[in-house]
Amino acid sequence: MAERAISGERMRERDEFRLSDEGEKTMVRRGIWIAVVVGIVAACAVGVRAADTLQAGAAAPNFSLPSQEEKQVALSDYKGKWVVLYFYPKDMTTGCTIEAHNFERDLAKYDALNAVVLGVSLDTVESHKTFCSKDSLTFKLLADPDHRVIDAYGVPVAARGDMKFAQRDTFLISPTGKVVKFWEVKDIQGHSDEVLAAIAAEKK
């Protein structure tokens, strides 16, 4: 009887060990899947660059995109001028509206420095029309829904669900077509001021 009791106890211990081992394996597999899912989500939430961001000294890629006026606008149209090419996430959002208003406010200062401002986002021409009409924007906003130009300049695109957004980056392009300065914009409110200061410094 004692031997049968001991044998039964050993079988229960073996079964419990097997169940525990299987449970640990299940937890490990579950942990791996969670890590994979988290990695995918992180990759979608964080901007991914299609190419290296253009740095100072690089030739600025030429492009042609439609503006809110439904006319094609090319970088080559502004040869001999300073070009402030700024990429932004989304029309009519708070940060992008502040940034656009400040560029609009300073247009006379840019004109005095022989400079133009061009905004680019993944939004459509119709969206740009609405944004410009609603906020009285007169400089050109260019539609790049296929992110051809965004990719050419190495600007990251972030995805949230079905929505995609370009990162807030600005390139200062010289009259000869070279990138002279690049900003990953953090200070939205003061950004136009720092761009104007950079152009003035380059002209000295």
Coordinates of C-alpha atoms in Angstrom, one line a residue:
M1 CA 0.0 0.0 0.0
A2 CA 2.8 2.4 0.9
E3 CA 4.6 1.7 -2.3
R4 CA 1.4 2.3 -4.3
A5 CA 0.9 5.6 -2.4
I6 CA 4.5 6.7 -3.1
S7 CA 4.1 5.7 -6.8
G8 CA 0.9 7.7 -7.1
E9 CA 2.6 10.6 -5.5
R10 CA 5.4 10.5 -8.0
M11 CA 3.0 10.3 -10.9
R12 CA 1.2 13.4 -9.6
E13 CA 4.5 15.2 -9.2
R14 CA 5.4 14.2 -12.8
D15 CA 2.1 15.4 -14.1
E16 CA 2.4 18.7 -12.2
F17 CA 5.9 19.2 -13.6
R18 CA 4.7 18.4 -17.1
L19 CA 1.8 20.9 -16.7
S20 CA 4.2 23.5 -15.3
D21 CA 6.7 23.0 -18.1
E22 CA 3.9 23.3 -20.7
G23 CA 2.6 26.4 -19.0
E24 CA 6.1 28.0 -19.0
K25 CA 6.4 27.2 -22.7
T26 CA 3.0 28.7 -23.4
M27 CA 4.0 31.9 -21.5
V28 CA 7.3 32.1 -23.4
R29 CA 5.4 31.7 -26.8
R30 CA 2.9 34.3 -25.7
G31 CA 5.7 36.7 -24.7
I32 CA 7.4 36.3 -28.1
W33 CA 4.1 37.1 -29.9
I34 CA 3.6 40.1 -27.7
A35 CA 7.1 41.3 -28.5
V36 CA 6.5 40.9 -32.2
V37 CA 3.2 42.8 -32.0
V38 CA 4.8 45.6 -30.0
G39 CA 7.6 45.8 -32.5
I40 CA 5.2 46.1 -35.4
V41 CA 3.2 48.8 -33.7
A42 CA 6.4 50.7 -32.8
A43 CA 7.6 50.5 -36.5
C44 CA 4.3 52.0 -37.6
A45 CA 4.2 54.7 -35.0
V46 CA 7.8 55.8 -35.5
G47 CA 8.8 57.5 -38.8
V48 CA 10.6 55.4 -41.3
R49 CA 12.9 57.1 -43.7
A50 CA 12.8 55.9 -47.3
A51 CA 16.3 57.3 -47.8
D52 CA 18.9 59.2 -45.8
T53 CA 17.9 62.7 -45.0
L54 CA 19.7 65.3 -47.2
Q55 CA 22.3 67.1 -45.4
A56 CA 24.1 70.4 -46.0
G57 CA 26.0 70.5 -49.2
A58 CA 23.8 68.0 -51.0
A59 CA 22.1 68.9 -54.3
A60 CA 18.4 69.4 -53.7
P61 CA 16.4 67.0 -55.8
N62 CA 14.2 68.8 -58.4
F63 CA 10.5 68.0 -58.3
S64 CA 7.1 69.1 -59.6
L65 CA 4.0 68.9 -57.5
P66 CA 0.5 70.5 -57.7
S67 CA -0.3 73.4 -55.5
Q68 CA -3.6 74.6 -54.0
E69 CA -4.1 76.5 -57.2
E70 CA -4.0 73.2 -59.2
K71 CA -0.9 74.3 -60.9
Q72 CA 2.4 72.4 -61.1
V73 CA 5.2 73.9 -59.1
A74 CA 8.8 72.9 -59.6
L75 CA 11.9 73.6 -57.5
S76 CA 13.6 74.7 -60.7
D77 CA 11.0 77.5 -61.0
Y78 CA 12.9 79.3 -58.2
K79 CA 16.4 79.0 -59.4
G80 CA 18.3 82.1 -58.2
K81 CA 16.1 82.4 -55.0
W82 CA 16.4 80.9 -51.5
V83 CA 13.8 78.2 -51.0
V84 CA 12.4 77.3 -47.7
L85 CA 11.0 73.8 -48.3
Y86 CA 9.1 72.7 -45.3
F87 CA 7.4 69.3 -44.8
Y88 CA 4.6 69.0 -42.3
P89 CA 2.2 66.3 -41.0
K90 CA -1.4 67.4 -41.7
D91 CA -3.5 70.3 -42.9
M92 CA -5.6 72.1 -40.3
T93 CA -4.0 70.5 -37.3
T94 CA -2.9 72.7 -34.4
G95 CA 0.9 72.6 -34.8
C96 CA 0.7 72.8 -38.6
T97 CA -1.6 75.8 -38.5
I98 CA 0.7 77.7 -36.1
E99 CA 3.7 76.9 -38.4
A100 CA 1.9 78.0 -41.5
H101 CA 0.5 81.2 -39.9
N102 CA 4.1 82.2 -38.9
F103 CA 5.4 81.7 -42.3
E104 CA 2.5 83.7 -43.7
R105 CA 3.2 86.5 -41.2
D106 CA 6.8 86.7 -42.3
L107 CA 6.3 86.5 -46.1
A108 CA 7.4 90.1 -46.6
K109 CA 10.7 89.4 -44.7
Y110 CA 11.3 86.3 -46.9
D111 CA 10.6 88.4 -50.0
A112 CA 13.2 91.0 -48.8
L113 CA 15.8 88.2 -48.5
N114 CA 14.9 86.9 -52.0
A115 CA 13.4 83.8 -50.5
V116 CA 10.2 81.8 -51.1
V117 CA 8.3 79.4 -48.8
L118 CA 6.9 76.1 -50.1
G119 CA 5.0 73.7 -47.9
V120 CA 4.7 70.0 -48.6
S121 CA 2.5 67.3 -47.0
L122 CA 0.7 64.1 -47.9
D123 CA -2.6 65.9 -48.1
T124 CA -4.5 66.3 -51.4
V125 CA -4.9 69.5 -53.5
E126 CA -8.5 69.8 -52.2
S127 CA -7.3 69.6 -48.6
H128 CA -4.7 72.4 -49.3
K129 CA -7.4 74.5 -51.0
T130 CA -9.6 74.2 -47.8
F131 CA -6.6 75.0 -45.5
C132 CA -5.5 78.0 -47.5
S133 CA -9.0 79.4 -47.8
K134 CA -9.8 78.8 -44.1
D135 CA -6.6 80.3 -42.8
S136 CA -5.9 82.9 -45.5
L137 CA -2.6 81.3 -46.6
T138 CA -1.1 82.8 -49.7
F139 CA 2.2 80.9 -50.2
K140 CA 2.2 77.6 -52.0
L141 CA 1.2 74.3 -50.4
L142 CA 2.1 71.3 -52.5
A143 CA 0.3 68.0 -52.5
D144 CA 2.5 64.8 -52.3
P145 CA 0.0 62.0 -51.4
D146 CA 2.3 59.4 -53.0
H147 CA 5.2 60.8 -51.0
R148 CA 7.5 60.9 -54.0
V149 CA 9.2 64.1 -52.9
I150 CA 8.9 63.3 -49.3
D151 CA 10.9 60.1 -49.9
A152 CA 13.4 61.9 -52.2
Y153 CA 14.3 64.2 -49.4
G154 CA 14.4 61.4 -46.8
V155 CA 11.6 62.7 -44.7
P156 CA 10.2 60.0 -42.4
V157 CA 6.5 59.0 -42.8
A158 CA 4.6 57.8 -39.7
A159 CA 1.5 55.7 -39.9
R160 CA -1.3 55.6 -37.4
G161 CA -4.0 53.2 -38.6
D162 CA -4.9 54.2 -42.1
M163 CA -3.5 57.7 -41.7
K164 CA 0.1 58.7 -42.8
F165 CA 2.0 61.8 -41.8
A166 CA 5.2 63.3 -42.9
Q167 CA 7.6 64.4 -40.2
R168 CA 8.0 68.1 -39.5
D169 CA 11.3 68.8 -41.4
T170 CA 12.6 71.9 -43.1
F171 CA 15.3 72.3 -45.8
L172 CA 16.9 75.6 -46.7
I173 CA 18.0 75.5 -50.3
S174 CA 20.4 78.1 -51.8
P175 CA 19.9 80.0 -55.0
T176 CA 22.3 77.5 -56.7
G177 CA 20.1 74.5 -55.6
K178 CA 22.2 73.2 -52.7
V179 CA 20.8 72.3 -49.3
V180 CA 22.5 74.6 -46.8
K181 CA 20.6 73.8 -43.7
F182 CA 18.2 71.2 -42.3
W183 CA 15.9 71.2 -39.3
E184 CA 14.0 68.5 -37.5
V185 CA 11.5 71.1 -36.3
K186 CA 10.9 71.1 -32.5
D187 CA 10.2 74.8 -31.8
I188 CA 7.2 75.3 -34.0
Q189 CA 6.4 78.8 -32.7
G190 CA 10.0 80.1 -33.3
H191 CA 10.8 78.2 -36.4
S192 CA 10.1 80.9 -39.0
D193 CA 12.4 83.2 -37.0
E194 CA 15.3 80.7 -37.0
V195 CA 14.9 80.2 -40.7
L196 CA 15.0 83.9 -41.4
A197 CA 18.1 84.2 -39.2
A198 CA 19.8 81.3 -41.1
I199 CA 19.1 83.0 -44.5
A200 CA 20.4 86.3 -43.2
A201 CA 23.6 84.6 -41.9
E202 CA 24.2 82.8 -45.2
K203 CA 23.9 86.1 -47.1
K204 CA 26.6 87.8 -45.1

